[in-house]
Structure formats: structure tokens, C-alpha cells
Coordinates of C-alpha atoms in Angstrom, one line a residue:
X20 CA -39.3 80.6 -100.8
X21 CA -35.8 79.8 -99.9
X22 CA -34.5 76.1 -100.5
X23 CA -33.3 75.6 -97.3
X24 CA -36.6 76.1 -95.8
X25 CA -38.8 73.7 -94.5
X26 CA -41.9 73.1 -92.8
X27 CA -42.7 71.6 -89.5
X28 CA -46.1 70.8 -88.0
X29 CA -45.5 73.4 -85.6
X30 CA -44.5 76.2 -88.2
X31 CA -42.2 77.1 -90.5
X32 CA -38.7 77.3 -89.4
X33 CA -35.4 77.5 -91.2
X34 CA -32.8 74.9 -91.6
X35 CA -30.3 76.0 -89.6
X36 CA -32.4 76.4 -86.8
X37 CA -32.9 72.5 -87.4
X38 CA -29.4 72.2 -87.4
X39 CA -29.0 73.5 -84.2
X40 CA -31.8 71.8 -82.5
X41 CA -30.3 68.5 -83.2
X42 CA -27.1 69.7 -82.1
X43 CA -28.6 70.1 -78.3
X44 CA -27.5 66.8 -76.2
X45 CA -30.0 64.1 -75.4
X46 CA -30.7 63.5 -71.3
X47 CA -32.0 60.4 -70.7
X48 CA -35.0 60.6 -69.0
X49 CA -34.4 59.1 -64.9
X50 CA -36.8 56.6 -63.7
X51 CA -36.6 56.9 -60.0
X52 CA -40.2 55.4 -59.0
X53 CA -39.2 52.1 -60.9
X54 CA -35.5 51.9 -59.5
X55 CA -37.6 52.1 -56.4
X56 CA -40.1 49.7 -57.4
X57 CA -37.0 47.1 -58.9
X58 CA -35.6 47.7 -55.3
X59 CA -38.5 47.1 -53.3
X60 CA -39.4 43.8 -55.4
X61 CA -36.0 42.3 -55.1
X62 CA -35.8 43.1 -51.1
X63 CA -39.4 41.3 -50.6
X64 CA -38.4 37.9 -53.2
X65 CA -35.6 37.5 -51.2
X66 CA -37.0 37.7 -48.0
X67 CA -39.4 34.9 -48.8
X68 CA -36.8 32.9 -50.5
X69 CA -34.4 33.2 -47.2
X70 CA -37.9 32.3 -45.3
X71 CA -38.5 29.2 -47.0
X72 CA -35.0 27.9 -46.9
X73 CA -34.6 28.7 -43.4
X74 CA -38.4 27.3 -42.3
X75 CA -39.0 23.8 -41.7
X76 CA -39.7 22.5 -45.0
X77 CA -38.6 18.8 -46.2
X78 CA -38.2 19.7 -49.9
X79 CA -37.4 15.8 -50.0
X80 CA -41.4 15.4 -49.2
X81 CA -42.6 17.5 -51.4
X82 CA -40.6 15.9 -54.2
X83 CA -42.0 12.5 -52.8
X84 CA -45.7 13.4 -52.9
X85 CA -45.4 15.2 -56.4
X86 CA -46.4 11.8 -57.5
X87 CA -48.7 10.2 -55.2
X88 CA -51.0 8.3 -56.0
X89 CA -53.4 9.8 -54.0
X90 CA -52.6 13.5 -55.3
X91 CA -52.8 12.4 -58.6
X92 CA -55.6 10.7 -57.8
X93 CA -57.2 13.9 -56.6
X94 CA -56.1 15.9 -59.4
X95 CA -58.1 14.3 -61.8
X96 CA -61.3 14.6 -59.9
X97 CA -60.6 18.2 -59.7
X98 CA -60.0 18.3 -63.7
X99 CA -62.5 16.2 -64.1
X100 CA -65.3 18.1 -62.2
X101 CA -63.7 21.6 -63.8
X102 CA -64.6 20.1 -67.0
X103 CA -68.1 18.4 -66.4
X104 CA -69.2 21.7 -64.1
X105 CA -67.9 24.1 -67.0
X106 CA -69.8 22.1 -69.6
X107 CA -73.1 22.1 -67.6
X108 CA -72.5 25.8 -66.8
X109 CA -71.9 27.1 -70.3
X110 CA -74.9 25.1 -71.4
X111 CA -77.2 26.4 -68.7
X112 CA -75.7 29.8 -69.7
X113 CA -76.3 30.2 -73.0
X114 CA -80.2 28.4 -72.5
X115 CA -81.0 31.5 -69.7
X116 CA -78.9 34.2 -71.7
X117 CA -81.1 33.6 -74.6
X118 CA -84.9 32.9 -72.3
X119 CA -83.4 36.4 -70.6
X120 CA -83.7 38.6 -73.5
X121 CA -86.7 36.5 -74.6
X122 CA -90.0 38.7 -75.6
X123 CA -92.0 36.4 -73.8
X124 CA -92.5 38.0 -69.8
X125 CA -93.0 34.5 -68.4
X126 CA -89.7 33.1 -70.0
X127 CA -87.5 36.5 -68.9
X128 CA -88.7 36.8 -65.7
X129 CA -87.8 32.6 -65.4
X130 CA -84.1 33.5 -66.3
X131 CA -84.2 36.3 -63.9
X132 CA -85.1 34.3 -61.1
X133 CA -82.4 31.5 -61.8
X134 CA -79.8 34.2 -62.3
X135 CA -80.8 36.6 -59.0
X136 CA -80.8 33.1 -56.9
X137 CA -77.7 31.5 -57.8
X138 CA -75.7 34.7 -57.9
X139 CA -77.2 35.5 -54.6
X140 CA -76.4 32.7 -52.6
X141 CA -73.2 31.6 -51.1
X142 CA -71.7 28.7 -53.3
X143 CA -70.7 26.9 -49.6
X144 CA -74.3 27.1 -48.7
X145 CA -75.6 25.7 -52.7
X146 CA -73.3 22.5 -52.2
X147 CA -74.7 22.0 -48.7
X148 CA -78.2 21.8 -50.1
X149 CA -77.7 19.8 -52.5
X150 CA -76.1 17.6 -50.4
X151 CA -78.6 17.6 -47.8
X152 CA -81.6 17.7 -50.1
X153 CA -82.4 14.5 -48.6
X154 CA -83.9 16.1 -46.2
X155 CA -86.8 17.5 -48.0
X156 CA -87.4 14.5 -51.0
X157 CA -86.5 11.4 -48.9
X158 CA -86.6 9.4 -52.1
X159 CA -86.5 10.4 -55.9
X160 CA -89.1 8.3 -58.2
X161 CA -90.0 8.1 -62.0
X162 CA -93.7 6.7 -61.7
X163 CA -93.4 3.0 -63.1
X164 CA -89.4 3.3 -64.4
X165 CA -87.1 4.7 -61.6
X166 CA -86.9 5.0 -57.7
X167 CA -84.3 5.5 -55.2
X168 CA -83.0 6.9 -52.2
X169 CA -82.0 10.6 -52.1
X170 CA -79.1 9.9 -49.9
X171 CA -77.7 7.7 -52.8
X172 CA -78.5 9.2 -55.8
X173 CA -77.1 12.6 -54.5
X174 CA -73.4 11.2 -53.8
X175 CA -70.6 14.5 -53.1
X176 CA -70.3 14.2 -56.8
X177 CA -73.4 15.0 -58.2
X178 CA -74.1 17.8 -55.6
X179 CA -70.2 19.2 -56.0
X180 CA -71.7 18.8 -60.4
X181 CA -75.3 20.4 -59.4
X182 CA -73.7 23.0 -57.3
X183 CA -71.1 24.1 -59.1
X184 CA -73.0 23.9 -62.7
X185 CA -75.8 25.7 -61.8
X186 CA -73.7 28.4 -59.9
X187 CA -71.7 29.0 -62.9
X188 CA -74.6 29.0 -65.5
X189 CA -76.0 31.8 -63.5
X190 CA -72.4 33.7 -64.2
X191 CA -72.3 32.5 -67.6
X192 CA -75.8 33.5 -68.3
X193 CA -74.6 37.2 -68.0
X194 CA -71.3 36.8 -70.2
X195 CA -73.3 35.2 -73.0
X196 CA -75.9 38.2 -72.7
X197 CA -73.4 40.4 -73.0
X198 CA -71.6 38.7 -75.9
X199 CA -75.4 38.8 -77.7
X200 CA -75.9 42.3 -77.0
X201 CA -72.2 43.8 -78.7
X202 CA -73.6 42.5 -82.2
X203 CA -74.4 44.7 -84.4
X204 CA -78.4 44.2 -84.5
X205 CA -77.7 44.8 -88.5
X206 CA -76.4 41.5 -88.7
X207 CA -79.9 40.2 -87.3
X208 CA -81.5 42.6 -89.9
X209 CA -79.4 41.2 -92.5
X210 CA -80.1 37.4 -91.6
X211 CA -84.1 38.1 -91.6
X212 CA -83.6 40.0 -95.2
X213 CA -82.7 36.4 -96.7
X214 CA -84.7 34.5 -94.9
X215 CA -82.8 33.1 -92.2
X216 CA -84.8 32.0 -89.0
X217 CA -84.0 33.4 -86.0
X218 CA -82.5 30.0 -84.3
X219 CA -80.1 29.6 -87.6
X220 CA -79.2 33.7 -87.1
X221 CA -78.4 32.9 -83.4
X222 CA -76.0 29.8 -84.1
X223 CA -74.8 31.0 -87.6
X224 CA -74.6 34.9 -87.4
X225 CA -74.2 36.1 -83.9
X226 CA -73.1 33.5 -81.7
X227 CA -69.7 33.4 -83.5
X228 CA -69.4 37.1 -83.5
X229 CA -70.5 37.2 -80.1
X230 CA -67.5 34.5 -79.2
X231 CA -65.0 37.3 -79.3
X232 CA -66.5 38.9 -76.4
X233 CA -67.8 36.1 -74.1
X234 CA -64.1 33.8 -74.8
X235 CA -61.9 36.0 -72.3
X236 CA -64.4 36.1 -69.6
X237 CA -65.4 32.3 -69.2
X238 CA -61.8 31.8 -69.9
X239 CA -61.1 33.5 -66.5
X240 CA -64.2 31.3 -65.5
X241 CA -62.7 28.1 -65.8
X242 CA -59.9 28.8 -64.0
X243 CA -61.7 30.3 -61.3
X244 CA -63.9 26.7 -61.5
X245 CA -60.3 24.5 -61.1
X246 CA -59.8 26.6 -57.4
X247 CA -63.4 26.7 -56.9
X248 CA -63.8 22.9 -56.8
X249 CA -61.8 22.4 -53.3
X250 CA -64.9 24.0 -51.6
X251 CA -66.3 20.2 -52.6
X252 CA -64.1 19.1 -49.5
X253 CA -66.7 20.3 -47.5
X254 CA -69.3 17.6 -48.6
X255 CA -66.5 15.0 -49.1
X256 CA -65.7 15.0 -52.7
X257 CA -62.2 13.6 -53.4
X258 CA -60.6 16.6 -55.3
X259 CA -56.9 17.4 -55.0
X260 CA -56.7 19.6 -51.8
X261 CA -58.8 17.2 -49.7
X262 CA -56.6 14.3 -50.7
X263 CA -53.6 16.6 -49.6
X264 CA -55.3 17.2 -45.9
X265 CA -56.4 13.3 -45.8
X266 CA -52.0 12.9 -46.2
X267 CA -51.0 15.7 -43.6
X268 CA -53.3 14.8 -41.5
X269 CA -51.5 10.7 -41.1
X270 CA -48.2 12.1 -41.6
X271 CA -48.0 16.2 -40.2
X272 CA -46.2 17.0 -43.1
X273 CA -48.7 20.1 -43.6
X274 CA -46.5 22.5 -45.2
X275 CA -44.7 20.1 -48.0
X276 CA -48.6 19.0 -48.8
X277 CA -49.4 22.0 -49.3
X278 CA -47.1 23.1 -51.8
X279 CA -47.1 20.0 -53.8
X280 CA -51.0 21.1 -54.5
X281 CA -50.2 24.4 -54.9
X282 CA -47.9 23.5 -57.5
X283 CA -50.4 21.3 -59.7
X284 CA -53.0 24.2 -59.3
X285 CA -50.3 26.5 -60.3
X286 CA -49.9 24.1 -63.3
X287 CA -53.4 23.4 -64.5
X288 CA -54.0 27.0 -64.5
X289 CA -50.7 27.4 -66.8
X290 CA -52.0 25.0 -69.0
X291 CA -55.3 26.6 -69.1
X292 CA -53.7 30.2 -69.6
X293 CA -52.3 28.9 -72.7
X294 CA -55.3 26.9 -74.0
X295 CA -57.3 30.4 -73.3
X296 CA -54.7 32.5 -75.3
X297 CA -55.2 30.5 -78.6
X298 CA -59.3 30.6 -78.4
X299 CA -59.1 33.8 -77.9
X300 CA -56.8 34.8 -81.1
X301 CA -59.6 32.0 -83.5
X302 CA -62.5 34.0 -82.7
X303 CA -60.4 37.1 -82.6
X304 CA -59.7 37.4 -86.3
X305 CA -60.1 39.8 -88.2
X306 CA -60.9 42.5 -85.3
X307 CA -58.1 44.7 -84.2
X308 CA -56.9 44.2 -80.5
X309 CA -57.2 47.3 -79.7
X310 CA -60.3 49.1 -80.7
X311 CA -62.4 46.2 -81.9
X312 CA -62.5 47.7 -85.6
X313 CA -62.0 45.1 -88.6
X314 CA -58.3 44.2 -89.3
X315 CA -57.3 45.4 -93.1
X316 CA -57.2 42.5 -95.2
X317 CA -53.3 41.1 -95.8
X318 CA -52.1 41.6 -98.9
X319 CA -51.6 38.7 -100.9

């Protein structure tokens, strides 16, 4: 074989044909669609911008309410019911994920019924019962310890907590059984071989694997929850949005209001974005992003 002969993966070919393939000019490949796109994106932000600084906004307001007191107020009984509704829902999800893929009938078909119902229903129409459920139990009574009325044990927040936990445990109750199932069941097989019970191979072996799966989606979750909680206005609870009506509504300054909670939604959610991001890459480690096959070990 020549020495000026090479090999390609399409077939052999000779150096100076080489030659004279690199010789040909590069054309730059043209992008119309997303010159179009850039075009069309540009046109509409400016629009809106020209919109807003033409439309009868006080921008003065809105930097004046940023602060309220009363929005503030507001926006830590939306954090605050994010937080206790997530915790009840995660917990609610996990206990009907694991009755769900129980081997006792009884048990599954339990989990079953609390997921179809809760999933089924309107969340508008859950916080309404609860908050009407005077109606059926006029009073609530431990025989010889506890007793009270239903209309004041059942204040907006304990039915915004009760409807809004139990809603989302139904969701979460899905995530977790998904998380379960993507283990490997040779992990389970591996924990019975050395005698592990099968509550310490839940907590110890697949629930963390199983973290890398059901993170992302109850991330998305808990944001969801933050916008979810100004349906509570409904029923009276004091979250952020129903603060901002009780202000428009005294001084008609809807529109500056409204933005100034937009902007603090727009902000938790940020925050949460970011908090989300880091869980994600803990329980992430050692997978690969891309195809969920174990990372190669770093050198040392």
C-alpha cells in the first residue's frame, strides 16, 4: 500500500483527494426559521413593553405596596400553607404509594379509593367541603377528652391544610409509586439475601434510589402548590392574592396590586427553581443525565 494512503470510515481514498476536499469553501448553513422566530419575539416584547408604559399604570404604587404590610403579610401565609400542605401531601403520599402496591386486597383497594376520589374531584369543590363540613358533624367530640364546634375547629386554615394536603397526597401517591417501581427489583432481592426486612429495604435501599425519579416531579409540585394556594380566597384564607384584592378593592389601584403579587409569586417560584435544581443533582449522583446509566467513577 502506498504511504500516502489512508483510510476513511466510508472507504479508502487517497490523500490528495483529501487535499482537495478540504480545499472546497465552507457555506455557513442559513437559519431563516430562527431569524423569523428572533423577529417575531422582539416585535411582540416590544409591543407589550410600549403597552404597559402607555397603560394607566402608577409604577410609583407598585413600588409602594412591594412592601406592605399586608402583602407581606399575605405572602407568608401563602409560604407557609405551601410548606405545611406539601409536608402533609408527601407524607400521605408515600403512606398510599406503599398501601397501593400492598399484597393485601383490602389495603390496595383503600389507596385506590383515596387516590380515584381526590384526583377526581375539583380542588374548588374539596376546600368548599371542608369548609362547610359543619353541615354534616355539627360538633367534633373525643368521648371524655375533647369537644367542640365544627364551625370552629374547621377555620379557612385547616380546611385550605385539609384540602390542599389531601389533594396533593393523592398526586404524590402516584409519583412515589412510580419512583418505587424504576428500582431494580434486584436491589429488593439483594436486601432479602442478607437479611434485611422489608421496612429497612424500603427506607434504606429503594427509597433513595427511587428519590432520583420522584425529586423533579414533586419539585414541579410545590410550585404548582405556591399558585395553587390563592384558590383558599374562596373560603377566606389570608394568602397573598386575597390580601392584594382586600387593597384594590379600598383604593382601585387593581392593576399596580396585581403586579406587585405577581412579582413575589414570580419570586418564590425562582427561589424554589433553584432549591429544586440542587435536590435534584444529591440524589442524582452517580447516574448519567442522560440515559440514567451509572456515571464512571472519577479518577482520583
Amino acid at each position: 500500500m502506498a504511504a500516502d494512503r489512508v483510510v476513511c470510515r466510508k472507504g479508502a481514498i487517497y490523500g490528495d483527494e483529501i487535499l482537495e476536499v478540504a480545499t472546497l469553501p465552507t457555506i455557513r448553513r442559513r437559519h431563516y426559521g430562527r431569524v423569523v422566530g428572533v423577529a417575531l419575539i422582539v416585535v411582540a416584547l416590544a409591543f407589550i413593553a410600549k403597552a404597559f408604559s402607555e397603560g394607566q399604570i402608577e409604577w410609583k404604587v407598585v413600588g409602594q405596596f412591594f412592601t406592605a404590610p399586608a402583602i407581606l403579610f399575605g405572602l407568608l401565609n401563602t409560604i407557609w400553607m405551601t410548606l405545611c400542605a406539601m409536608a402533609l401531601g408527601i407524607v400521605l403520599g408515600v403512606i398510599f404509594a406503599i398501601m397501593y402496591m400492598s399484597p393485601n386486597p383490602v389495603i390496595s383497594r383503600c389507596a385506590v379509593a383515596y387516590i380515584w376520589f381526590f384526583r377526581g374531584t375539583p380542588l374548588l369543590l374539596q376546600l368548599l367541603l371542608w369548609f362547610n363540613l359543619a353541615l354534616v358533624f355539627p360538633t367534633i367530640s373525643i368521648p371524655g377528652l375533647f369537644e367542640a364546634r365544627m364551625v370552629d375547629v374547621m377555620t379557612p386554615f385547616v380546611a385550605t391544610l385539609l384540602g390542599l394536603g389531601l389533594n396533593q397526597g393523592a398526586y404524590t401517591a402516584e409519583v412515589v409509586r412510580g419512583g418505587i417501581l424504576s428500582v431494580d427489583t434486584g436491589q429488593v432481592e439483594a436486601s432479602k439475601s442478607i437479611g434485611m426486612t422489608p421496612l429497612a429495604t424500603l427506607f434504606y435501599i429503594v427509597l433513595p434510589q427511587a428519590m432520583r425519579v420522584i425529586v423533579p416531579p414533586v419539585g414541579n409540585e410545590v410550585i404548582s402548590m405556591v399558585k395553587l394556594t390563592s384558590i383558599a380566597s374562596v373560603i377566606g384564607y389570608s394568602e397573598v392574592l386575597r390580601n392584594s384584592q382586600d387593597v384594590y378593592y379600598a383604593n382601585g389601584r387593581v392593576i399596580e396590586l396585581l403586579i406587585v403579587t405577581a412579582c413575589w409569586y414570580l419570586a418564590v417560584v425562582t427561589v424554589l427553581q433553584v432549591g429544586q435544581h440542587f435536590i435534584e443533582r444529591y440524589f442524582s449522583k452517580g447516574y448519567s443525565r442522560r440515559n440514567g446509566v451509572p456515571a464512571p467513577a472519577a479518577s482520583a
